[in-house]
């Protein structure tokens, strides 16, 4: 039995500049943090010659080519797993489509399990690149590289996405006191809306590829906000980070009409009037989680609970993708 896990993530600055349609021309930069909410993969041999795959559906197939789940199929092919008598299952702390990078966390946890099954070592950078290759090159998803890299590395990292496809990962230089204060004052609330990140990101991707001036300028500005957030963290000025988040959210909404809706806007405004200093919708947009930096945690929690929004409490994860157990 092999059990692996990969963390979900929250974006702390520069989100959206990790798509190839942008960084191939302009270089991307963002800050991302892994959190202690995970996608798990279990893998073990069976006696019967059959491949059993369990996720939201259950598949019973005789060989890899018959597998319907695209990520699982391509991962097994990429790592050349020869066995045809095993069972593979996944589960997650948070549902898919909620803006926390669950799809890429799934891919990283899956690849980590398969490397363990094959008895091969894989570094965090290699794991991230394999996940990117499956999702972006083989399956042609219009997504970026943030989710794969933060899930494989863990921690709070600054990522630079180079024009030649290289990714530079650097740990955020943040003091322990600032880190603990950030954990204590960042709050996540589920909006109740789930959506496909690919559908939301496609508009951004298409506009970037066509050199749409408004989209490129928007992403330039968001990247600059990412650098400003880095300075705020390094200096311990979390109120400035909260203010930057608010500016980021206003800018992010301009990318697409699908980025927000009336109810999300109402909740955001209500939060800003009741204890929040800044916030944004996590992920590609359109649903998922609202994240706020709160000055008054209790007041904000009471207000959001009254609106029916469920809070998910979290801490940061510093392990990244890992093997939980083998037996």
mmCIF file of N, CA and C in Angstrom, residues 138-256:
data_model
loop_
_atom_site.group_PDB
_atom_site.id
_atom_site.type_symbol
_atom_site.label_atom_id
_atom_site.label_comp_id
_atom_site.label_asym_id
_atom_site.label_seq_id
_atom_site.Cartn_x
_atom_site.Cartn_y
_atom_site.Cartn_z
ATOM 1 N N UNK A 138 0.235 17.537 -22.897
ATOM 2 C CA UNK A 138 -0.500 16.366 -23.386
ATOM 3 C C UNK A 138 -2.006 16.604 -23.435
ATOM 4 N N UNK A 139 -2.553 17.229 -22.379
ATOM 5 C CA UNK A 139 -4.001 17.435 -22.307
ATOM 6 C C UNK A 139 -4.445 18.818 -22.765
ATOM 7 N N UNK A 140 -3.483 19.689 -23.081
ATOM 8 C CA UNK A 140 -3.750 21.015 -23.688
ATOM 9 C C UNK A 140 -4.663 21.901 -22.836
ATOM 10 N N UNK A 141 -4.548 21.800 -21.513
ATOM 11 C CA UNK A 141 -5.343 22.661 -20.640
ATOM 12 C C UNK A 141 -4.755 24.085 -20.666
ATOM 13 N N UNK A 142 -5.600 25.131 -20.784
ATOM 14 C CA UNK A 142 -5.101 26.512 -20.825
ATOM 15 C C UNK A 142 -4.825 27.052 -19.431
ATOM 16 N N UNK A 143 -3.893 26.407 -18.740
ATOM 17 C CA UNK A 143 -3.611 26.750 -17.348
ATOM 18 C C UNK A 143 -2.151 27.162 -17.210
ATOM 19 N N UNK A 144 -1.773 27.563 -15.984
ATOM 20 C CA UNK A 144 -0.406 27.963 -15.726
ATOM 21 C C UNK A 144 0.349 26.939 -14.916
ATOM 22 N N UNK A 145 1.529 27.349 -14.429
ATOM 23 C CA UNK A 145 2.431 26.443 -13.734
ATOM 24 C C UNK A 145 2.458 26.627 -12.217
ATOM 25 N N UNK A 146 1.716 27.612 -11.713
ATOM 26 C CA UNK A 146 1.758 27.879 -10.282
ATOM 27 C C UNK A 146 1.374 26.658 -9.452
ATOM 28 N N UNK A 147 0.241 26.060 -9.785
ATOM 29 C CA UNK A 147 -0.336 25.022 -8.932
ATOM 30 C C UNK A 147 0.578 23.813 -8.800
ATOM 31 N N UNK A 148 1.175 23.392 -9.914
ATOM 32 C CA UNK A 148 2.051 22.222 -9.892
ATOM 33 C C UNK A 148 3.297 22.483 -9.055
ATOM 34 N N UNK A 149 3.860 23.690 -9.198
ATOM 35 C CA UNK A 149 5.103 23.998 -8.498
ATOM 36 C C UNK A 149 4.911 24.179 -6.999
ATOM 37 N N UNK A 150 3.837 24.860 -6.593
ATOM 38 C CA UNK A 150 3.657 25.046 -5.153
ATOM 39 C C UNK A 150 3.219 23.746 -4.488
ATOM 40 N N UNK A 151 2.465 22.924 -5.190
ATOM 41 C CA UNK A 151 2.037 21.652 -4.615
ATOM 42 C C UNK A 151 3.226 20.714 -4.425
ATOM 43 N N UNK A 152 4.141 20.705 -5.358
ATOM 44 C CA UNK A 152 5.297 19.816 -5.248
ATOM 45 C C UNK A 152 6.310 20.339 -4.226
ATOM 46 N N UNK A 153 6.504 21.675 -4.148
ATOM 47 C CA UNK A 153 7.507 22.258 -3.259
ATOM 48 C C UNK A 153 7.000 22.459 -1.830
ATOM 49 N N UNK A 154 5.744 22.891 -1.672
ATOM 50 C CA UNK A 154 5.249 23.272 -0.362
ATOM 51 C C UNK A 154 5.817 24.607 0.075
ATOM 52 N N UNK A 155 5.420 25.071 1.261
ATOM 53 C CA UNK A 155 5.933 26.319 1.804
ATOM 54 C C UNK A 155 5.304 27.543 1.170
ATOM 55 N N UNK A 156 5.976 28.687 1.333
ATOM 56 C CA UNK A 156 5.567 29.938 0.690
ATOM 57 C C UNK A 156 6.707 30.341 -0.227
ATOM 58 N N UNK A 157 6.454 30.360 -1.519
ATOM 59 C CA UNK A 157 7.507 30.549 -2.505
ATOM 60 C C UNK A 157 7.210 31.673 -3.475
ATOM 61 N N UNK A 158 8.292 32.311 -3.930
ATOM 62 C CA UNK A 158 8.229 33.256 -5.043
ATOM 63 C C UNK A 158 8.677 32.499 -6.295
ATOM 64 N N UNK A 159 7.837 32.487 -7.310
ATOM 65 C CA UNK A 159 8.163 31.792 -8.549
ATOM 66 C C UNK A 159 8.337 32.797 -9.679
ATOM 67 N N UNK A 160 9.426 32.659 -10.417
ATOM 68 C CA UNK A 160 9.639 33.447 -11.626
ATOM 69 C C UNK A 160 9.509 32.508 -12.821
ATOM 70 N N UNK A 161 8.607 32.834 -13.730
ATOM 71 C CA UNK A 161 8.349 32.005 -14.906
ATOM 72 C C UNK A 161 9.049 32.644 -16.095
ATOM 73 N N UNK A 162 10.138 32.012 -16.524
ATOM 74 C CA UNK A 162 11.019 32.589 -17.532
ATOM 75 C C UNK A 162 10.475 32.369 -18.938
ATOM 76 N N UNK A 163 10.949 33.202 -19.857
ATOM 77 C CA UNK A 163 10.497 33.130 -21.245
ATOM 78 C C UNK A 163 10.871 31.799 -21.907
ATOM 79 N N UNK A 164 11.955 31.166 -21.424
ATOM 80 C CA UNK A 164 12.408 29.895 -22.010
ATOM 81 C C UNK A 164 11.823 28.684 -21.289
ATOM 82 N N UNK A 165 10.762 28.887 -20.513
ATOM 83 C CA UNK A 165 10.026 27.823 -19.804
ATOM 84 C C UNK A 165 10.654 27.397 -18.480
ATOM 85 N N UNK A 166 11.835 27.910 -18.136
ATOM 86 C CA UNK A 166 12.395 27.593 -16.825
ATOM 87 C C UNK A 166 11.574 28.268 -15.720
ATOM 88 N N UNK A 167 11.554 27.630 -14.564
ATOM 89 C CA UNK A 167 10.868 28.196 -13.407
ATOM 90 C C UNK A 167 11.873 28.315 -12.270
ATOM 91 N N UNK A 168 12.022 29.525 -11.743
ATOM 92 C CA UNK A 168 12.907 29.760 -10.602
ATOM 93 C C UNK A 168 12.061 29.821 -9.331
ATOM 94 N N UNK A 169 12.395 28.969 -8.382
ATOM 95 C CA UNK A 169 11.664 28.929 -7.109
ATOM 96 C C UNK A 169 12.552 29.475 -5.997
ATOM 97 N N UNK A 170 12.024 30.419 -5.239
ATOM 98 C CA UNK A 170 12.764 31.035 -4.145
ATOM 99 C C UNK A 170 11.840 31.159 -2.932
ATOM 100 N N UNK A 171 12.306 30.676 -1.784
ATOM 101 C CA UNK A 171 11.503 30.795 -0.573
ATOM 102 C C UNK A 171 11.300 32.265 -0.220
ATOM 103 N N UNK A 172 10.069 32.605 0.148
ATOM 104 C CA UNK A 172 9.783 33.974 0.559
ATOM 105 C C UNK A 172 10.535 34.284 1.847
ATOM 106 N N UNK A 173 11.250 35.394 1.856
ATOM 107 C CA UNK A 173 12.030 35.804 3.030
ATOM 108 C C UNK A 173 11.106 36.524 4.018
ATOM 109 N N UNK A 174 10.462 35.731 4.856
ATOM 110 C CA UNK A 174 9.470 36.256 5.785
ATOM 111 C C UNK A 174 9.839 35.836 7.202
ATOM 112 N N UNK A 175 9.750 36.752 8.162
ATOM 113 C CA UNK A 175 10.095 36.427 9.547
ATOM 114 C C UNK A 175 9.049 35.505 10.162
ATOM 115 N N UNK A 176 9.428 34.800 11.221
ATOM 116 C CA UNK A 176 8.488 33.909 11.895
ATOM 117 C C UNK A 176 7.294 34.679 12.439
ATOM 118 N N UNK A 177 7.551 35.843 13.002
ATOM 119 C CA UNK A 177 6.467 36.640 13.566
ATOM 120 C C UNK A 177 5.470 37.048 12.485
ATOM 121 N N UNK A 178 5.990 37.498 11.341
ATOM 122 C CA UNK A 178 5.105 37.884 10.230
ATOM 123 C C UNK A 178 4.350 36.677 9.700
ATOM 124 N N UNK A 179 5.037 35.533 9.616
ATOM 125 C CA UNK A 179 4.398 34.301 9.149
ATOM 126 C C UNK A 179 3.236 33.919 10.055
ATOM 127 N N UNK A 180 3.451 33.940 11.361
ATOM 128 C CA UNK A 180 2.395 33.559 12.303
ATOM 129 C C UNK A 180 1.232 34.553 12.252
ATOM 130 N N UNK A 181 1.551 35.834 12.124
ATOM 131 C CA UNK A 181 0.496 36.842 12.017
ATOM 132 C C UNK A 181 -0.311 36.654 10.731
ATOM 133 N N UNK A 182 0.371 36.303 9.652
ATOM 134 C CA UNK A 182 -0.313 36.058 8.377
ATOM 135 C C UNK A 182 -1.267 34.880 8.512
ATOM 136 N N UNK A 183 -0.800 33.786 9.125
ATOM 137 C CA UNK A 183 -1.662 32.615 9.339
ATOM 138 C C UNK A 183 -2.877 32.965 10.188
ATOM 139 N N UNK A 184 -2.658 33.759 11.201
ATOM 140 C CA UNK A 184 -3.734 34.082 12.138
ATOM 141 C C UNK A 184 -4.799 34.996 11.539
ATOM 142 N N UNK A 185 -4.422 35.795 10.550
ATOM 143 C CA UNK A 185 -5.345 36.819 10.054
ATOM 144 C C UNK A 185 -5.857 36.573 8.635
ATOM 145 N N UNK A 186 -5.401 35.497 7.975
ATOM 146 C CA UNK A 186 -5.958 35.123 6.675
ATOM 147 C C UNK A 186 -7.118 34.165 6.891
ATOM 148 N N UNK A 187 -8.268 34.488 6.337
ATOM 149 C CA UNK A 187 -9.472 33.668 6.501
ATOM 150 C C UNK A 187 -10.023 33.278 5.139
ATOM 151 N N UNK A 188 -10.456 32.026 5.019
ATOM 152 C CA UNK A 188 -11.037 31.493 3.786
ATOM 153 C C UNK A 188 -12.510 31.170 3.990
ATOM 154 N N UNK A 189 -13.350 31.627 3.041
ATOM 155 C CA UNK A 189 -14.782 31.349 3.098
ATOM 156 C C UNK A 189 -15.244 30.801 1.760
ATOM 157 N N UNK A 190 -15.971 29.680 1.799
ATOM 158 C CA UNK A 190 -16.449 29.054 0.576
ATOM 159 C C UNK A 190 -17.709 29.755 0.083
ATOM 160 N N UNK A 191 -17.696 30.171 -1.183
ATOM 161 C CA UNK A 191 -18.832 30.898 -1.753
ATOM 162 C C UNK A 191 -19.997 29.991 -2.122
ATOM 163 N N UNK A 192 -19.726 28.687 -2.216
ATOM 164 C CA UNK A 192 -20.770 27.763 -2.653
ATOM 165 C C UNK A 192 -20.764 27.523 -4.146
ATOM 166 N N UNK A 193 -19.933 28.278 -4.871
ATOM 167 C CA UNK A 193 -19.841 28.127 -6.322
ATOM 168 C C UNK A 193 -18.598 27.319 -6.677
ATOM 169 N N UNK A 194 -18.782 26.309 -7.539
ATOM 170 C CA UNK A 194 -17.658 25.573 -8.104
ATOM 171 C C UNK A 194 -17.632 25.823 -9.602
ATOM 172 N N UNK A 195 -16.413 25.804 -10.173
ATOM 173 C CA UNK A 195 -16.312 26.040 -11.604
ATOM 174 C C UNK A 195 -15.037 25.427 -12.143
ATOM 175 N N UNK A 196 -14.943 25.294 -13.467
ATOM 176 C CA UNK A 196 -13.735 24.794 -14.120
ATOM 177 C C UNK A 196 -12.765 25.941 -14.334
ATOM 178 N N UNK A 197 -11.558 25.811 -13.792
ATOM 179 C CA UNK A 197 -10.541 26.855 -13.985
ATOM 180 C C UNK A 197 -10.211 27.026 -15.463
ATOM 181 N N UNK A 198 -10.218 25.926 -16.206
ATOM 182 C CA UNK A 198 -9.885 25.994 -17.636
ATOM 183 C C UNK A 198 -10.851 26.898 -18.390
ATOM 184 N N UNK A 199 -12.132 26.798 -18.048
ATOM 185 C CA UNK A 199 -13.132 27.621 -18.736
ATOM 186 C C UNK A 199 -12.923 29.103 -18.455
ATOM 187 N N UNK A 200 -12.586 29.438 -17.217
ATOM 188 C CA UNK A 200 -12.387 30.836 -16.843
ATOM 189 C C UNK A 200 -11.081 31.367 -17.432
ATOM 190 N N UNK A 201 -10.033 30.536 -17.419
ATOM 191 C CA UNK A 201 -8.718 30.980 -17.890
ATOM 192 C C UNK A 201 -8.617 31.070 -19.402
ATOM 193 N N UNK A 202 -9.499 30.369 -20.126
ATOM 194 C CA UNK A 202 -9.398 30.357 -21.582
ATOM 195 C C UNK A 202 -9.512 31.752 -22.170
ATOM 196 N N UNK A 203 -10.394 32.584 -21.610
ATOM 197 C CA UNK A 203 -10.551 33.942 -22.115
ATOM 198 C C UNK A 203 -9.258 34.731 -21.940
ATOM 199 N N UNK A 204 -8.643 34.620 -20.754
ATOM 200 C CA UNK A 204 -7.365 35.290 -20.523
ATOM 201 C C UNK A 204 -6.303 34.770 -21.484
ATOM 202 N N UNK A 205 -6.260 33.462 -21.659
ATOM 203 C CA UNK A 205 -5.257 32.837 -22.515
ATOM 204 C C UNK A 205 -5.407 33.299 -23.966
ATOM 205 N N UNK A 206 -6.639 33.298 -24.457
ATOM 206 C CA UNK A 206 -6.887 33.713 -25.842
ATOM 207 C C UNK A 206 -6.509 35.174 -26.062
ATOM 208 N N UNK A 207 -6.868 36.032 -25.115
ATOM 209 C CA UNK A 207 -6.556 37.456 -25.255
ATOM 210 C C UNK A 207 -5.053 37.705 -25.180
ATOM 211 N N UNK A 208 -4.358 36.964 -24.324
ATOM 212 C CA UNK A 208 -2.912 37.120 -24.222
ATOM 213 C C UNK A 208 -2.226 36.677 -25.513
ATOM 214 N N UNK A 209 -2.696 35.576 -26.080
ATOM 215 C CA UNK A 209 -2.111 35.081 -27.329
ATOM 216 C C UNK A 209 -2.307 36.062 -28.477
ATOM 217 N N UNK A 210 -3.406 36.794 -28.446
ATOM 218 C CA UNK A 210 -3.690 37.773 -29.503
ATOM 219 C C UNK A 210 -3.127 39.156 -29.173
ATOM 220 N N UNK A 211 -2.315 39.225 -28.091
ATOM 221 C CA UNK A 211 -1.696 40.487 -27.655
ATOM 222 C C UNK A 211 -2.719 41.585 -27.396
ATOM 223 N N UNK A 212 -3.848 41.190 -26.800
ATOM 224 C CA UNK A 212 -4.856 42.163 -26.413
ATOM 225 C C UNK A 212 -4.246 43.137 -25.403
ATOM 226 N N UNK A 213 -4.229 44.422 -25.758
ATOM 227 C CA UNK A 213 -3.528 45.419 -24.947
ATOM 228 C C UNK A 213 -4.062 45.510 -23.526
ATOM 229 N N UNK A 214 -5.379 45.492 -23.375
ATOM 230 C CA UNK A 214 -5.965 45.630 -22.039
ATOM 231 C C UNK A 214 -5.603 44.447 -21.154
ATOM 232 N N UNK A 215 -5.587 43.235 -21.720
ATOM 233 C CA UNK A 215 -5.236 42.056 -20.936
ATOM 234 C C UNK A 215 -3.764 42.065 -20.552
ATOM 235 N N UNK A 216 -2.898 42.377 -21.497
ATOM 236 C CA UNK A 216 -1.458 42.407 -21.216
ATOM 237 C C UNK A 216 -1.141 43.469 -20.167
ATOM 238 N N UNK A 217 -1.736 44.651 -20.319
ATOM 239 C CA UNK A 217 -1.512 45.722 -19.332
ATOM 240 C C UNK A 217 -2.012 45.312 -17.946
ATOM 241 N N UNK A 218 -3.156 44.610 -17.922
ATOM 242 C CA UNK A 218 -3.707 44.137 -16.658
ATOM 243 C C UNK A 218 -2.734 43.183 -15.975
ATOM 244 N N UNK A 219 -2.169 42.248 -16.739
ATOM 245 C CA UNK A 219 -1.245 41.268 -16.176
ATOM 246 C C UNK A 219 0.088 41.918 -15.783
ATOM 247 N N UNK A 220 0.532 42.915 -16.544
ATOM 248 C CA UNK A 220 1.723 43.676 -16.140
ATOM 249 C C UNK A 220 1.499 44.298 -14.760
ATOM 250 N N UNK A 221 0.325 44.881 -14.576
ATOM 251 C CA UNK A 221 0.000 45.550 -13.317
ATOM 252 C C UNK A 221 -0.073 44.545 -12.168
ATOM 253 N N UNK A 222 -0.700 43.398 -12.428
ATOM 254 C CA UNK A 222 -0.817 42.358 -11.404
ATOM 255 C C UNK A 222 0.563 41.824 -11.019
ATOM 256 N N UNK A 223 1.457 41.682 -11.999
ATOM 257 C CA UNK A 223 2.824 41.239 -11.699
ATOM 258 C C UNK A 223 3.530 42.253 -10.799
ATOM 259 N N UNK A 224 3.346 43.539 -11.098
ATOM 260 C CA UNK A 224 3.940 44.578 -10.265
ATOM 261 C C UNK A 224 3.383 44.514 -8.843
ATOM 262 N N UNK A 225 2.089 44.217 -8.725
ATOM 263 C CA UNK A 225 1.501 44.045 -7.393
ATOM 264 C C UNK A 225 2.138 42.855 -6.669
ATOM 265 N N UNK A 226 2.501 41.816 -7.414
ATOM 266 C CA UNK A 226 3.195 40.676 -6.817
ATOM 267 C C UNK A 226 4.525 41.083 -6.210
ATOM 268 N N UNK A 227 5.292 41.904 -6.930
ATOM 269 C CA UNK A 227 6.567 42.403 -6.399
ATOM 270 C C UNK A 227 6.341 43.285 -5.171
ATOM 271 N N UNK A 228 5.295 44.094 -5.214
ATOM 272 C CA UNK A 228 4.976 44.947 -4.062
ATOM 273 C C UNK A 228 4.569 44.108 -2.853
ATOM 274 N N UNK A 229 3.843 43.021 -3.097
ATOM 275 C CA UNK A 229 3.462 42.117 -2.005
ATOM 276 C C UNK A 229 4.701 41.488 -1.373
ATOM 277 N N UNK A 230 5.658 41.111 -2.208
ATOM 278 C CA UNK A 230 6.916 40.526 -1.708
ATOM 279 C C UNK A 230 7.617 41.496 -0.756
ATOM 280 N N UNK A 231 7.686 42.756 -1.144
ATOM 281 C CA UNK A 231 8.315 43.768 -0.288
ATOM 282 C C UNK A 231 7.544 43.946 1.016
ATOM 283 N N UNK A 232 6.216 43.905 0.925
ATOM 284 C CA UNK A 232 5.392 44.050 2.122
ATOM 285 C C UNK A 232 5.624 42.898 3.096
ATOM 286 N N UNK A 233 5.706 41.678 2.580
ATOM 287 C CA UNK A 233 5.973 40.516 3.435
ATOM 288 C C UNK A 233 7.354 40.621 4.080
ATOM 289 N N UNK A 234 8.344 40.977 3.272
ATOM 290 C CA UNK A 234 9.721 41.018 3.771
ATOM 291 C C UNK A 234 9.915 42.096 4.837
ATOM 292 N N UNK A 235 9.121 43.159 4.745
ATOM 293 C CA UNK A 235 9.218 44.236 5.734
ATOM 294 C C UNK A 235 8.259 44.034 6.906
ATOM 295 N N UNK A 236 7.414 42.995 6.824
ATOM 296 C CA UNK A 236 6.462 42.708 7.895
ATOM 297 C C UNK A 236 5.236 43.602 7.891
ATOM 298 N N UNK A 237 4.985 44.279 6.767
ATOM 299 C CA UNK A 237 3.854 45.209 6.675
ATOM 300 C C UNK A 237 2.643 44.488 6.088
ATOM 301 N N UNK A 238 1.915 43.777 6.932
ATOM 302 C CA UNK A 238 0.788 42.981 6.452
ATOM 303 C C UNK A 238 -0.429 43.839 6.116
ATOM 304 N N UNK A 239 -0.542 45.001 6.697
ATOM 305 C CA UNK A 239 -1.632 45.901 6.313
ATOM 306 C C UNK A 239 -1.455 46.375 4.864
ATOM 307 N N UNK A 240 -0.197 46.600 4.466
ATOM 308 C CA UNK A 240 0.074 46.968 3.078
ATOM 309 C C UNK A 240 -0.264 45.805 2.142
ATOM 310 N N UNK A 241 0.069 44.563 2.571
ATOM 311 C CA UNK A 241 -0.306 43.390 1.775
ATOM 312 C C UNK A 241 -1.815 43.317 1.594
ATOM 313 N N UNK A 242 -2.564 43.576 2.659
ATOM 314 C CA UNK A 242 -4.028 43.546 2.581
ATOM 315 C C UNK A 242 -4.540 44.585 1.589
ATOM 316 N N UNK A 243 -3.949 45.766 1.612
ATOM 317 C CA UNK A 243 -4.340 46.816 0.679
ATOM 318 C C UNK A 243 -4.037 46.417 -0.761
ATOM 319 N N UNK A 244 -2.894 45.769 -0.974
ATOM 320 C CA UNK A 244 -2.519 45.304 -2.316
ATOM 321 C C UNK A 244 -3.493 44.235 -2.795
ATOM 322 N N UNK A 245 -3.910 43.351 -1.892
ATOM 323 C CA UNK A 245 -4.903 42.330 -2.264
ATOM 324 C C UNK A 245 -6.183 42.962 -2.787
ATOM 325 N N UNK A 246 -6.611 44.009 -2.123
ATOM 326 C CA UNK A 246 -7.830 44.707 -2.530
ATOM 327 C C UNK A 246 -7.666 45.323 -3.924
ATOM 328 N N UNK A 247 -6.515 45.945 -4.172
ATOM 329 C CA UNK A 247 -6.227 46.509 -5.487
ATOM 330 C C UNK A 247 -6.177 45.406 -6.540
ATOM 331 N N UNK A 248 -5.558 44.284 -6.167
ATOM 332 C CA UNK A 248 -5.460 43.129 -7.074
ATOM 333 C C UNK A 248 -6.856 42.639 -7.474
ATOM 334 N N UNK A 249 -7.737 42.531 -6.504
ATOM 335 C CA UNK A 249 -9.084 42.032 -6.780
ATOM 336 C C UNK A 249 -9.833 42.951 -7.744
ATOM 337 N N UNK A 250 -9.722 44.252 -7.533
ATOM 338 C CA UNK A 250 -10.386 45.196 -8.428
ATOM 339 C C UNK A 250 -9.834 45.088 -9.847
ATOM 340 N N UNK A 251 -8.544 44.859 -9.960
ATOM 341 C CA UNK A 251 -7.923 44.695 -11.271
ATOM 342 C C UNK A 251 -8.300 43.359 -11.909
ATOM 343 N N UNK A 252 -8.334 42.319 -11.085
ATOM 344 C CA UNK A 252 -8.636 40.970 -11.570
ATOM 345 C C UNK A 252 -10.045 40.903 -12.169
ATOM 346 N N UNK A 253 -10.987 41.613 -11.571
ATOM 347 C CA UNK A 253 -12.366 41.595 -12.058
ATOM 348 C C UNK A 253 -12.485 42.149 -13.479
ATOM 349 N N UNK A 254 -11.519 42.974 -13.876
ATOM 350 C CA UNK A 254 -11.573 43.582 -15.203
ATOM 351 C C UNK A 254 -11.168 42.618 -16.312
ATOM 352 N N UNK A 255 -10.575 41.480 -15.958
ATOM 353 C CA UNK A 255 -10.115 40.529 -16.975
ATOM 354 C C UNK A 255 -11.267 39.843 -17.683
ATOM 355 N N UNK A 256 -12.367 39.622 -16.949
ATOM 356 C CA UNK A 256 -13.471 38.856 -17.528
ATOM 357 C C UNK A 256 -14.763 39.142 -16.769
#
